Short mmCIF file of C-alpha atoms in Angstrom, two decimals:
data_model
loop_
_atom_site.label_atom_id
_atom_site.label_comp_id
_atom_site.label_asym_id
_atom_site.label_seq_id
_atom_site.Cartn_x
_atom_site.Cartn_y
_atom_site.Cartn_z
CA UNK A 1 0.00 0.00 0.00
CA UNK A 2 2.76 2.36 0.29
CA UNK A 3 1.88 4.58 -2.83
CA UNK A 4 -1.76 5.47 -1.41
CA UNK A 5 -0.85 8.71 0.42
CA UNK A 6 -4.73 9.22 2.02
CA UNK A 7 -6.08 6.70 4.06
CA UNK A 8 -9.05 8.23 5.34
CA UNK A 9 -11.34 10.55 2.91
CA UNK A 10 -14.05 12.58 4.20
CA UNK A 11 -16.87 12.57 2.23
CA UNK A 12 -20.56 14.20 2.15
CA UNK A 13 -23.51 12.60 0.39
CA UNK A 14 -27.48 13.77 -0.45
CA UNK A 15 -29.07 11.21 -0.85
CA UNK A 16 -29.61 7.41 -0.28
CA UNK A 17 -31.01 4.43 -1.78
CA UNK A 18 -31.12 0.64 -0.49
CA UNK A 19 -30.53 -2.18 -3.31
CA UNK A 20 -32.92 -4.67 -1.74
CA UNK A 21 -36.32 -4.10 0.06
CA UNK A 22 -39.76 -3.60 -1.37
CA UNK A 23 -41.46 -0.79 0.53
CA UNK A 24 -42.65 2.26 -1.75
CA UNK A 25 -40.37 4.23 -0.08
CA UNK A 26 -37.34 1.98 -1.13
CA UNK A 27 -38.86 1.01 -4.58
CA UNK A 28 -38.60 5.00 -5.23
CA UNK A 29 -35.39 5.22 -3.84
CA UNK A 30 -34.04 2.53 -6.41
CA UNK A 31 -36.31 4.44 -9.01
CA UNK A 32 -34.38 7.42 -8.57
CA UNK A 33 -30.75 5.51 -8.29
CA UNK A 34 -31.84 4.48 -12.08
CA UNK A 35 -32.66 7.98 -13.50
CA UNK A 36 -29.58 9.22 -12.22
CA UNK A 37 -27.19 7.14 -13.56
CA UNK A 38 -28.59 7.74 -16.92
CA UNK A 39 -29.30 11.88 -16.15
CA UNK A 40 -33.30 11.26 -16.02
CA UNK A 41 -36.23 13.83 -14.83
CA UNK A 42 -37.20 14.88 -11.48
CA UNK A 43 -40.65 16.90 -11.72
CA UNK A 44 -40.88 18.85 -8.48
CA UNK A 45 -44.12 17.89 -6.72
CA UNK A 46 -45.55 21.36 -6.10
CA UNK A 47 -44.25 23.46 -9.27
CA UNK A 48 -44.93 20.13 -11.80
CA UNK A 49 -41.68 21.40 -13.44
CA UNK A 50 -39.32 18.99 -14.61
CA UNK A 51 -35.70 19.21 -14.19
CA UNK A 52 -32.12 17.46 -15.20
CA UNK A 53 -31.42 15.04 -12.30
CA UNK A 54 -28.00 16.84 -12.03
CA UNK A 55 -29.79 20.36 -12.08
CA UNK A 56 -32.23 18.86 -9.32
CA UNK A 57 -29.50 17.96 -6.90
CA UNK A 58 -27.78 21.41 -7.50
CA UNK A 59 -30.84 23.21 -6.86
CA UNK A 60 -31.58 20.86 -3.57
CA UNK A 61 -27.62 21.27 -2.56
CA UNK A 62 -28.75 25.16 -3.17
CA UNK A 63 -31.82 25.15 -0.87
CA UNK A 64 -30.65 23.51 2.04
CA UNK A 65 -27.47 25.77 2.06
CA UNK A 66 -25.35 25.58 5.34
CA UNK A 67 -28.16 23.30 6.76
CA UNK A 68 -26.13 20.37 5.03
CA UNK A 69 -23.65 19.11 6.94
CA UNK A 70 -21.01 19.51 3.75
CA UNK A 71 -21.81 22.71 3.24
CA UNK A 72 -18.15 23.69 3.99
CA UNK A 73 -17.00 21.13 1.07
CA UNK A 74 -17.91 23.39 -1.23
CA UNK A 75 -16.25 26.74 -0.80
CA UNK A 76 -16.37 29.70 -3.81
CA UNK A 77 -12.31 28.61 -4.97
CA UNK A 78 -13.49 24.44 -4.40
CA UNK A 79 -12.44 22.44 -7.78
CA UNK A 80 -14.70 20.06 -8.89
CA UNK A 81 -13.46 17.04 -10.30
CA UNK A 82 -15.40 14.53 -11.72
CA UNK A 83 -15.23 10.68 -10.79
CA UNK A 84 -14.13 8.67 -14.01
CA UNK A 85 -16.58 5.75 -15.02
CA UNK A 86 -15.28 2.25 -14.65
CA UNK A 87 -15.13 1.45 -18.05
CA UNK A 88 -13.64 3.39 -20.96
CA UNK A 89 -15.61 5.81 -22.53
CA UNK A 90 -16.29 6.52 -26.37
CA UNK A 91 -16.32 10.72 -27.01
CA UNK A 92 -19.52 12.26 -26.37
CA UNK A 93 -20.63 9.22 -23.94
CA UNK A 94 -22.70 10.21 -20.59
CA UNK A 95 -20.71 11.41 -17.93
CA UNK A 96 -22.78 11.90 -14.78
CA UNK A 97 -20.33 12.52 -12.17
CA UNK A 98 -19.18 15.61 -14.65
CA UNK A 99 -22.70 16.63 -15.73
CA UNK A 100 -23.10 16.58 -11.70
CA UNK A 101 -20.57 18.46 -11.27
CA UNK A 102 -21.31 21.30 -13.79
CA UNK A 103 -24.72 21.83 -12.85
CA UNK A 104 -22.88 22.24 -9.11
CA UNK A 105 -20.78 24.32 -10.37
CA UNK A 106 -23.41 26.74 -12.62
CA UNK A 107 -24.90 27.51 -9.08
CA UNK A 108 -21.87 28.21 -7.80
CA UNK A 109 -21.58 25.53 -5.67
CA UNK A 110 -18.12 25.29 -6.12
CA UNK A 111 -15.66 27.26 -8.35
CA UNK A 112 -15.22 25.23 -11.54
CA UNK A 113 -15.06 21.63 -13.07
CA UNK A 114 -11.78 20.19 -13.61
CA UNK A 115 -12.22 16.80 -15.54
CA UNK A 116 -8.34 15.96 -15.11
CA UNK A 117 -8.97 12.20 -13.86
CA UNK A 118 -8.93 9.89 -16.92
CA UNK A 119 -9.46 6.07 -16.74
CA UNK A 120 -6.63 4.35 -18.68
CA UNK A 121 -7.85 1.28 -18.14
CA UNK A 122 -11.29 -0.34 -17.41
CA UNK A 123 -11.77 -2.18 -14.28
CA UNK A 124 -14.63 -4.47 -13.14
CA UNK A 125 -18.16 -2.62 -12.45
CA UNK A 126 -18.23 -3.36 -8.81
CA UNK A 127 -22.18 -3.29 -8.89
CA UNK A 128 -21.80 -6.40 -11.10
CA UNK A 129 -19.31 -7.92 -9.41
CA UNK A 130 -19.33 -10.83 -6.94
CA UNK A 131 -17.60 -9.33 -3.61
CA UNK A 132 -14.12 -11.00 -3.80
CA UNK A 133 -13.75 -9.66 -7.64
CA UNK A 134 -14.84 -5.65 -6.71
CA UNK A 135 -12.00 -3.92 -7.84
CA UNK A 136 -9.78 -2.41 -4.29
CA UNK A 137 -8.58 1.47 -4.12
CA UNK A 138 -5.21 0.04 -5.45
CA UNK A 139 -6.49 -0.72 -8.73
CA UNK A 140 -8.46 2.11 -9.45
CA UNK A 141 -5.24 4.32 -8.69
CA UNK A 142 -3.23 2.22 -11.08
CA UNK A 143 -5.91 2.93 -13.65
CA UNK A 144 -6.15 6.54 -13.43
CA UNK A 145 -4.27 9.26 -14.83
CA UNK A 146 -4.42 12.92 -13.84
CA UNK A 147 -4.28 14.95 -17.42
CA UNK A 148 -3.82 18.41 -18.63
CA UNK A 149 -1.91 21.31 -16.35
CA UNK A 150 -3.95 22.76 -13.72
CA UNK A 151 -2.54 25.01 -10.79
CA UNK A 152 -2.35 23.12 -7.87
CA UNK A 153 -5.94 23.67 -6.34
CA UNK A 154 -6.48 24.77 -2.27
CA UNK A 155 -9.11 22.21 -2.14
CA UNK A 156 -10.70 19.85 -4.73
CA UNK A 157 -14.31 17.84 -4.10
CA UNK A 158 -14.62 14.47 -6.35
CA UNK A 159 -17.93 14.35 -7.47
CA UNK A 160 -19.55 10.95 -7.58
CA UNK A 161 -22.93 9.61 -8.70
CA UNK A 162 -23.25 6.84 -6.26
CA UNK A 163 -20.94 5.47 -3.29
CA UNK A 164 -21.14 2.15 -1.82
CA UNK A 165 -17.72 1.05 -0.09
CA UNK A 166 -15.84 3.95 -1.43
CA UNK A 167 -13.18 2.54 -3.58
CA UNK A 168 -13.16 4.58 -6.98
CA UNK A 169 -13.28 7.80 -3.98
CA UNK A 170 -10.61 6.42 -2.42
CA UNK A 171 -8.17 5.64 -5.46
CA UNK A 172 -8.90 8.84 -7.10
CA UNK A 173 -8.40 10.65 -4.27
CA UNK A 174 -4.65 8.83 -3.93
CA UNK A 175 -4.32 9.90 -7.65
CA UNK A 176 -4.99 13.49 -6.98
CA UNK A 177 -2.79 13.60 -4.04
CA UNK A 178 0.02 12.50 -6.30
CA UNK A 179 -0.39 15.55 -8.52
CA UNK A 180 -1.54 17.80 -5.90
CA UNK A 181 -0.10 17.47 -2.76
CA UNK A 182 -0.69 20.61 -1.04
CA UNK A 183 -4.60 20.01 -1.85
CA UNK A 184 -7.27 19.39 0.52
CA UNK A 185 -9.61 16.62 -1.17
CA UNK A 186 -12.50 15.84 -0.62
CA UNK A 187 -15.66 13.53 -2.60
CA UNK A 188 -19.15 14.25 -2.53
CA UNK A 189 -21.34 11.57 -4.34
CA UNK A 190 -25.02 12.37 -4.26
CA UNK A 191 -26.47 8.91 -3.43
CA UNK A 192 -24.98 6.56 -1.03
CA UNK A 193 -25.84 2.81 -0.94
CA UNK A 194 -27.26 1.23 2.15
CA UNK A 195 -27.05 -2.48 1.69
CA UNK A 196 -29.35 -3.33 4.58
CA UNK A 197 -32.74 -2.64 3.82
CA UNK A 198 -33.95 -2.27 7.79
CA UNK A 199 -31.09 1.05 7.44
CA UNK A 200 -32.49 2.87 5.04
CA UNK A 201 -34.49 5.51 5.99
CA UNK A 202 -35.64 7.50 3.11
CA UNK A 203 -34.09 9.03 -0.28
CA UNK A 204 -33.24 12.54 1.14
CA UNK A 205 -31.06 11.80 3.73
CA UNK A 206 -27.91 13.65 4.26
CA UNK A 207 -24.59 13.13 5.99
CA UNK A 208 -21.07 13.35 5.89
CA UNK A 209 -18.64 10.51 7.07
CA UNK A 210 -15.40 9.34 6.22
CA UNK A 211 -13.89 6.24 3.77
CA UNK A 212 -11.14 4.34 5.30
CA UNK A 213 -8.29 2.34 3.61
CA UNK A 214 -8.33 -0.79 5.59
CA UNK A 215 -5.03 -2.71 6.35
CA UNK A 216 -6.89 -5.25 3.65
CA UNK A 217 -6.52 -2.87 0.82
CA UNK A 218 -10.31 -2.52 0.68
CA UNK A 219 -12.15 0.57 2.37
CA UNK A 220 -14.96 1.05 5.10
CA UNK A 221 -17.10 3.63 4.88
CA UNK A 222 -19.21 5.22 7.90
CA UNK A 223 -22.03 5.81 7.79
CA UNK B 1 -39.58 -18.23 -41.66
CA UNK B 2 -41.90 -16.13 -39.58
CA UNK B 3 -44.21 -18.53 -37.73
CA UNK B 4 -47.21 -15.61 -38.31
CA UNK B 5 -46.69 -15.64 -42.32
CA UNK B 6 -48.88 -18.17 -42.35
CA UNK B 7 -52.12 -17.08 -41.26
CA UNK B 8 -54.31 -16.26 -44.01
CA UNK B 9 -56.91 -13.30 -44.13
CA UNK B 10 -55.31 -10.72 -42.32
CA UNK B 11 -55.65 -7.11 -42.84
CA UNK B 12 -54.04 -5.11 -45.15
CA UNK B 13 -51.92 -2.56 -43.79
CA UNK B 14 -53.77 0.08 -41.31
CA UNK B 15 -53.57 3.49 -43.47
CA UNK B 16 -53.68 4.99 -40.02
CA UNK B 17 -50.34 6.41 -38.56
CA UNK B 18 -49.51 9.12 -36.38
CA UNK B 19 -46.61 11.47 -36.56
CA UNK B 20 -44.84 12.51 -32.79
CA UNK B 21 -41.75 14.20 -31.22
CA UNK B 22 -39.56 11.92 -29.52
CA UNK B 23 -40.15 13.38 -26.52
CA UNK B 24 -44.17 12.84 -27.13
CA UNK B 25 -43.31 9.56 -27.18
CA UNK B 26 -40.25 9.40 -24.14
CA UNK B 27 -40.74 12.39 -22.02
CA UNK B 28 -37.84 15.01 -21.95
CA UNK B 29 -33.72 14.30 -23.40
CA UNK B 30 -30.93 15.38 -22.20
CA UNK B 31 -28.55 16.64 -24.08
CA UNK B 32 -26.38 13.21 -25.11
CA UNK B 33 -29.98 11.74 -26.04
CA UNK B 34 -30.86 15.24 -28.25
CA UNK B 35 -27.35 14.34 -30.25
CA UNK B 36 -29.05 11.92 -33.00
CA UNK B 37 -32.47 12.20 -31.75
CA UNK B 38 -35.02 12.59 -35.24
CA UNK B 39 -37.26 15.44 -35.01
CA UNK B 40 -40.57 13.60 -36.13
CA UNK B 41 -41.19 9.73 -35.41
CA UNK B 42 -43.77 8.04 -37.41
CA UNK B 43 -45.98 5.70 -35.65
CA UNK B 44 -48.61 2.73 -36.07
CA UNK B 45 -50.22 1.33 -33.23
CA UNK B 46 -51.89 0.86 -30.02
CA UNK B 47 -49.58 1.18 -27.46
CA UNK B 48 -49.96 4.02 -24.86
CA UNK B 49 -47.97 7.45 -26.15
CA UNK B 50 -45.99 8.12 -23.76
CA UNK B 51 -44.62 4.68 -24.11
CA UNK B 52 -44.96 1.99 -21.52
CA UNK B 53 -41.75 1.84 -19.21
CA UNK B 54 -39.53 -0.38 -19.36
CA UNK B 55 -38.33 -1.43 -22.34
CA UNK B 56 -35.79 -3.83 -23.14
CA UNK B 57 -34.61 -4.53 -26.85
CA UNK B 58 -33.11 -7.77 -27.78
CA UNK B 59 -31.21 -8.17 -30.80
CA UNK B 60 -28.56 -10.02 -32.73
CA UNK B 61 -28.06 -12.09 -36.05
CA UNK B 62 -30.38 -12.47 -38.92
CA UNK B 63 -28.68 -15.55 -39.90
CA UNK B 64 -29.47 -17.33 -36.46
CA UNK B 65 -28.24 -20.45 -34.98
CA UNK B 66 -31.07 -22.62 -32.98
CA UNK B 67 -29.54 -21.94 -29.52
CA UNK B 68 -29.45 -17.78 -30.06
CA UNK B 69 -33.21 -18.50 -31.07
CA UNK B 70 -33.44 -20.42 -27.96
CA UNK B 71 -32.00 -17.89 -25.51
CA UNK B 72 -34.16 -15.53 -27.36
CA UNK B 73 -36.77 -16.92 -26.33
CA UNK B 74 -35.74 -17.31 -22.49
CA UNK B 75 -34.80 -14.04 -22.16
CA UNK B 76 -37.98 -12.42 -23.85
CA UNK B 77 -40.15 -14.79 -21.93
CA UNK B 78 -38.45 -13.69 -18.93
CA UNK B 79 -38.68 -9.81 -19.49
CA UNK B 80 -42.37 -9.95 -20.56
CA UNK B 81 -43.18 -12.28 -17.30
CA UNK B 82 -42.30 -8.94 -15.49
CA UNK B 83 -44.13 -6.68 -17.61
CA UNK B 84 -41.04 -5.29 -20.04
CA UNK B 85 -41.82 -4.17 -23.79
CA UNK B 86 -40.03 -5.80 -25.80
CA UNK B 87 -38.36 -3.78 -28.69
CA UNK B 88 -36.33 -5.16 -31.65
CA UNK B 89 -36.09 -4.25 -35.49
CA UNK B 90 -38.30 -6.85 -37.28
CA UNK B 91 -35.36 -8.45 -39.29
CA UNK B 92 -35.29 -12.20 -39.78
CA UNK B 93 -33.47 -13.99 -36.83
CA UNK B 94 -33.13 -12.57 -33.57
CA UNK B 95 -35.49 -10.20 -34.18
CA UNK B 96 -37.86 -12.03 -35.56
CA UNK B 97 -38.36 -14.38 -32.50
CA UNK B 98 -38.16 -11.21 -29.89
CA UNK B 99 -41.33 -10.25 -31.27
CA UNK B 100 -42.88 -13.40 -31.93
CA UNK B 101 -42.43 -14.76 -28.36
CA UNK B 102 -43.32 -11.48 -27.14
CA UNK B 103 -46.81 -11.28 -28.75
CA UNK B 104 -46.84 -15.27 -27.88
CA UNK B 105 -46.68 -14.94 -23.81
CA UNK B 106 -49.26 -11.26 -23.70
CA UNK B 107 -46.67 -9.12 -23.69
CA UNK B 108 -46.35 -6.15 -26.07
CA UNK B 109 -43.81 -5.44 -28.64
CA UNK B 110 -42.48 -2.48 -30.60
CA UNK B 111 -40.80 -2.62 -33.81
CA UNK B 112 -38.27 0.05 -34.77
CA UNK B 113 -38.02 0.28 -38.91
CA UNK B 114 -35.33 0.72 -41.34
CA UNK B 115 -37.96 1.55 -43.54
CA UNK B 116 -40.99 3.80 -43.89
CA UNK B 117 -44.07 2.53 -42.75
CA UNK B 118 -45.33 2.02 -45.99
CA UNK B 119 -42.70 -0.75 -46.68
CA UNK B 120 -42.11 -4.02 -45.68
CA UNK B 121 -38.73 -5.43 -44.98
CA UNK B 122 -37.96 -8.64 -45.09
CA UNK B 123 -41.01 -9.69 -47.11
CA UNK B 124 -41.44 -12.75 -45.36
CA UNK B 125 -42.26 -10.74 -42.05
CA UNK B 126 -45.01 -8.23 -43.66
CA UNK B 127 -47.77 -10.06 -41.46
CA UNK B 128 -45.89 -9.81 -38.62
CA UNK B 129 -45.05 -6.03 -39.36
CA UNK B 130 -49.14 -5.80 -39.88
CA UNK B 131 -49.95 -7.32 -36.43
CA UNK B 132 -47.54 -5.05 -34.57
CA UNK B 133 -48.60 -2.03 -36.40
CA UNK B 134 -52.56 -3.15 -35.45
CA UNK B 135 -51.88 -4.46 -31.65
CA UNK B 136 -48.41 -3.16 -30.63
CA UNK B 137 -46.37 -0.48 -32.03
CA UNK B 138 -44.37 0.12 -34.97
CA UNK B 139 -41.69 3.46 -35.15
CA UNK B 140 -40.51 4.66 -38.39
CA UNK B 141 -38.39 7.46 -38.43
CA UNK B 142 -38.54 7.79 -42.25
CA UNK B 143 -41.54 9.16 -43.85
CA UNK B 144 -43.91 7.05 -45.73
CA UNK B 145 -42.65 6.89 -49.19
CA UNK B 146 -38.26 7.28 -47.86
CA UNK B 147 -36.51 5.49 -50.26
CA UNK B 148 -35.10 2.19 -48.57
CA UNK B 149 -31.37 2.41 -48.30
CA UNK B 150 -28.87 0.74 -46.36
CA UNK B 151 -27.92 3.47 -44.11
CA UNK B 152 -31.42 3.77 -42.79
CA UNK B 153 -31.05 0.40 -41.03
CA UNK B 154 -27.67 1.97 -38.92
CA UNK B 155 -29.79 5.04 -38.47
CA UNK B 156 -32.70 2.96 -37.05
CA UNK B 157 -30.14 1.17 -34.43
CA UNK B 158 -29.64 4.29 -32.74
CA UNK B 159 -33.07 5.08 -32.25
CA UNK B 160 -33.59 1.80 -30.95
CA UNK B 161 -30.65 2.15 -28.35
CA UNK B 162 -32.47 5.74 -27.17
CA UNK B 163 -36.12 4.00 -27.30
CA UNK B 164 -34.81 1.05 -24.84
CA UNK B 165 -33.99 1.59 -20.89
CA UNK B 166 -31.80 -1.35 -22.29
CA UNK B 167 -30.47 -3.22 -24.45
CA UNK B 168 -29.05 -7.21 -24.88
CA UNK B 169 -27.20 -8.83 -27.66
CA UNK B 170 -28.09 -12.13 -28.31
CA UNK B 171 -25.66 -13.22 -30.78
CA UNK B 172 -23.76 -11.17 -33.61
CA UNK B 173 -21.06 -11.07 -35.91
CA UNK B 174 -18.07 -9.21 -36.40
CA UNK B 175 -19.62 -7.17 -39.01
CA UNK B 176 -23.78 -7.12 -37.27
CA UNK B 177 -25.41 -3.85 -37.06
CA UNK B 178 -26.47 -4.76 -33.76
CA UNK B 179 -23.18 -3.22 -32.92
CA UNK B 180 -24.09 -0.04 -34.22
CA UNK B 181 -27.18 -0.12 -31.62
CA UNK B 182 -24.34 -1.76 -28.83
CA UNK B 183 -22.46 1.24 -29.28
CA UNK B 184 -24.79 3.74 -28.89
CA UNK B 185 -26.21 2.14 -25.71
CA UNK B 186 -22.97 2.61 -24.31
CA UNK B 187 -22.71 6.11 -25.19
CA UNK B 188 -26.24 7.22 -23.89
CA UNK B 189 -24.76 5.24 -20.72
CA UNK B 190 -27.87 2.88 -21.34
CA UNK B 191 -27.14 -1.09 -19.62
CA UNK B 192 -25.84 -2.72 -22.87
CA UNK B 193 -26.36 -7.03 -21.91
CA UNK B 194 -23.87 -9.11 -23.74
CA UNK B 195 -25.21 -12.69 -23.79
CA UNK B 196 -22.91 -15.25 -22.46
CA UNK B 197 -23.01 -17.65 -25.06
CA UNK B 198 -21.29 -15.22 -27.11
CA UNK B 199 -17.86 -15.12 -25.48
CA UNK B 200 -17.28 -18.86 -26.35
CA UNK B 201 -16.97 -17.62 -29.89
CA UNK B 202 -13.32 -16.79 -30.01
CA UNK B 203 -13.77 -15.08 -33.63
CA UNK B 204 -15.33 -12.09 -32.69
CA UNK B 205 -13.06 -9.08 -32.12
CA UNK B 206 -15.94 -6.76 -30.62
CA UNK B 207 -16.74 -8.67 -27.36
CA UNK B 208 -13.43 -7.86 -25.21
CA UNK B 209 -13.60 -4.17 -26.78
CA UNK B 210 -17.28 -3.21 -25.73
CA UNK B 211 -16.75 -4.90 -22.15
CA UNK B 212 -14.02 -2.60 -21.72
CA UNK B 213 -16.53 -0.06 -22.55
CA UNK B 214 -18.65 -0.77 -20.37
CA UNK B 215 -21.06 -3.72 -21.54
CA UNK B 216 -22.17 -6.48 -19.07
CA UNK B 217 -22.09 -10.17 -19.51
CA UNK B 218 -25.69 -11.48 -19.04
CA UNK B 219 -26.30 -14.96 -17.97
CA UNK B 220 -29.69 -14.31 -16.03
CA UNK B 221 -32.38 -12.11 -18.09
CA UNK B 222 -33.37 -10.88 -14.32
CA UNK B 223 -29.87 -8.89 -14.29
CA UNK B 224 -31.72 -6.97 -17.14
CA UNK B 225 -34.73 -6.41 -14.78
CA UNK B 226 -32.71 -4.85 -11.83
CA UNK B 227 -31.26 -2.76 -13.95
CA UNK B 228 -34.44 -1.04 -15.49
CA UNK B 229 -36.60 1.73 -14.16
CA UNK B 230 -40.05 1.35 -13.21
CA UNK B 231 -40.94 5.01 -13.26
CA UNK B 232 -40.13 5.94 -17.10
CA UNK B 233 -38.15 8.93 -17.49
CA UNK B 234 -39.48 11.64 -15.06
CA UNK B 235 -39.68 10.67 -11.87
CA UNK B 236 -42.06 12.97 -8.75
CA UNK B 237 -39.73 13.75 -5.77
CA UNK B 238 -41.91 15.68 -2.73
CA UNK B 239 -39.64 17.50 -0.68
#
């Protein structure tokens, strides 16, 4: 483990979703999870307007203001940079950790978007994977790359779709902190999973916690 | 040979279409969807506008063998057990038996065209085409009268990658335009389902290079199911 630099990673999250369970409230919940990963709607109950999923969470993130507890992630000189998918990606593919991050950004939530983390080489999805063949922080890190030449930022958020144990955080952090050593980083990913159905409470559910390295080479991440 | 082609006395083809936005018939796009999106969709049918959610297309290989037909089969049984629409593109093969076993177990179907609606392609499947564009749904982008050329059928792949919360290749060539449709899945950041049976085929150079891109291996059609909305595309959040 000795070229991961961070071993623990603070991180804030919106919202959360459970993969199992069958009340309405968790059957939404998943619903949601879905849309986002492929930048659905969200119609707004009262208005009947319907927005970008990625616009949505920036104008929730907006609302709530310092009543989030990672409101202080996201300071007006914060760079945003986007989590890389697992896979490769073709030009003009959907990005939602960076169309996340823009709309963030537009309400200046955030200074700017700074897509610098490239995937070099695919690893396994982990949502498709059995447990023991997830991929660890360690090989995420060895299949990123930090591109381009950006002044070394005073802190940077990764912005992630979803988080489960925290790896891809976790290796791109270790990434960043390679090119960017001074930085503080930090990851935000707007849902989290919660793999115990009893747990989950409902989809708007914020908190911030931390992702640790274990001794293992996987992570833990609380709550 | 399409097992409907035999049935005698059917109607002739509706004269009845209608003519939609995309979003009519899907709700809003974002802005990757909006890339190749058509501006006017021609449609025959009865299905509900906006379309039933979800929708799954399976695809592959005109030219067949008996155990893609077979896993066909499974996995549009399987998706239509839990209420999925079935889409495809009405060419011999894989296609062919989407539908069929589609309209076979209740389920509904929709057939995205290479041609105008006006046209029939392959001949062999015109009463098939006629009993999706009576009970199901049938989407032309072309207008009736578009000359038939071979572009149209690339064209059409795309639309039926944006039409389908997902999509699952059954069996195809090097060279199969259910590539083209493959490729745009991936791109919209749709689920793109490789069947399994495919990877024993050590010929085919586009397996390992779309799983790096982000396809999955399928082995159970209720991977496809976990990975589809319920909700369509617009989803009410109360604060």
């Amino acid at each position: 483990m000795t070229f991961m630099k961070i071993a623990e990673l603070e991180f804030g999250s919106l919202l959360s979703y459970t993969p199992r369970g069958h009340s309405p409230s968790s059957i939404h919940a998943r619903n949601f999870m879905n849309l986002l990963k492929t930048e659905g709607f969200v119609k707004d109950a009262t208005t009947g307007r319907a927005v970008l999923m990625s616009e949505w969470v920036a104008e929730t993130i907006q609302q709530y203001g310092k009543e989030l507890p990672f409101s202080h992630f996201f300071q007006p000189t914060t760079i945003l940079v986007p989590a890389p998918k697992s896979s490769l990606m073709q030009p003009n593919t959907l990005w939602v950790p960076e169309k996340i991050a823009s709309a963030l950004a537009a309400k200046g939530i955030g200074a700017k978007v700074q897509p610098c983390l490239k995937r070099v080489n695919p690893v396994p999805k982990a949502a498709t994977s059995l447990a023991c063949d997830r991929p660890l922080p360690l090989h995420h890190y060895r299949s990123l790359r930090v591109v381009g030449t950006i002044p070394q930022p005073d802190e940077i958020v990764i912005v992630d779709d979803i988080i489960t144990r925290g790896s891809t955080l976790m290796g791109a952090a270790n990434r960043l902190a390679d090119a960017f050593p001074e930085s503080k980083i930090r990851a935000f990913a707007v849902m989290r999973t919660i793999s115990n159905p009893d747990k989950f409470n409902q989809l708007i559910d914020p908190v911030i916690g931390n992702i640790e390295l274990r001794s293992f080479g996987d992570t833990i991440r609380r709550p | 040979m399409s097992k409907f082609s035999n049935e005698i006395g059917w109607i002739q083809l509706g004269k009845k279409y209608s003519d939609y936005t995309l979003e009519d018939l899907l709700g809003p796009l974002n802005e990757v969807e909006r890339k190749y999106a058509p501006k006017r969709l021609f449609v025959s049918g009865e299905l509900t506008i906006p379309l039933p959610s979800p929708r799954a297309s399976i695809i592959g290989s005109r030219k067949a063998s008996s155990k893609g037909l077979e896993a066909t089969k499974f996995i549009a049984k399987t998706l239509v057990k839990e209420k999925a629409v079935i889409v495809s593109g009405l060419a011999e093969g894989i296609d062919t038996a989407a539908h069929e076993t589609a309209i076979e177990e209740g389920g509904n179907t929709i057939a995205v065209l290479g041609t105008s609606l006006d046209k029939f392609y392959p001949k062999k499947n015109t009463l098939l085409q006629e009993i999706i564009m009576r009970h199901h749904l049938a989407i032309s982008q072309f207008p009736v009268g578009y000359p038939t050329q071979r572009k149209n059928f690339v064209i059409r792949n795309r639309l039926m990658a944006l039409i389908s919360d997902a999509s699952i290749i059954v069996e195809a060539g090097n060279t199969s335009g259910s590539l083209h449709q493959g490729w745009e899945a991936l791109r919209l950041g749709r689920p793109l389902f490789i069947w399994h049976s495919i990877l024993k085929n050590t010929d085919l150079i586009w397996t390992k290079k779309m799983l790096q891109y982000g396809a999955m291996i399928l082995t159970d059609p209720n991977e496809v199911l976990e990975s589809l909305p319920t909700s369509g595309r617009i989803l009410m959040v109360t604060p």
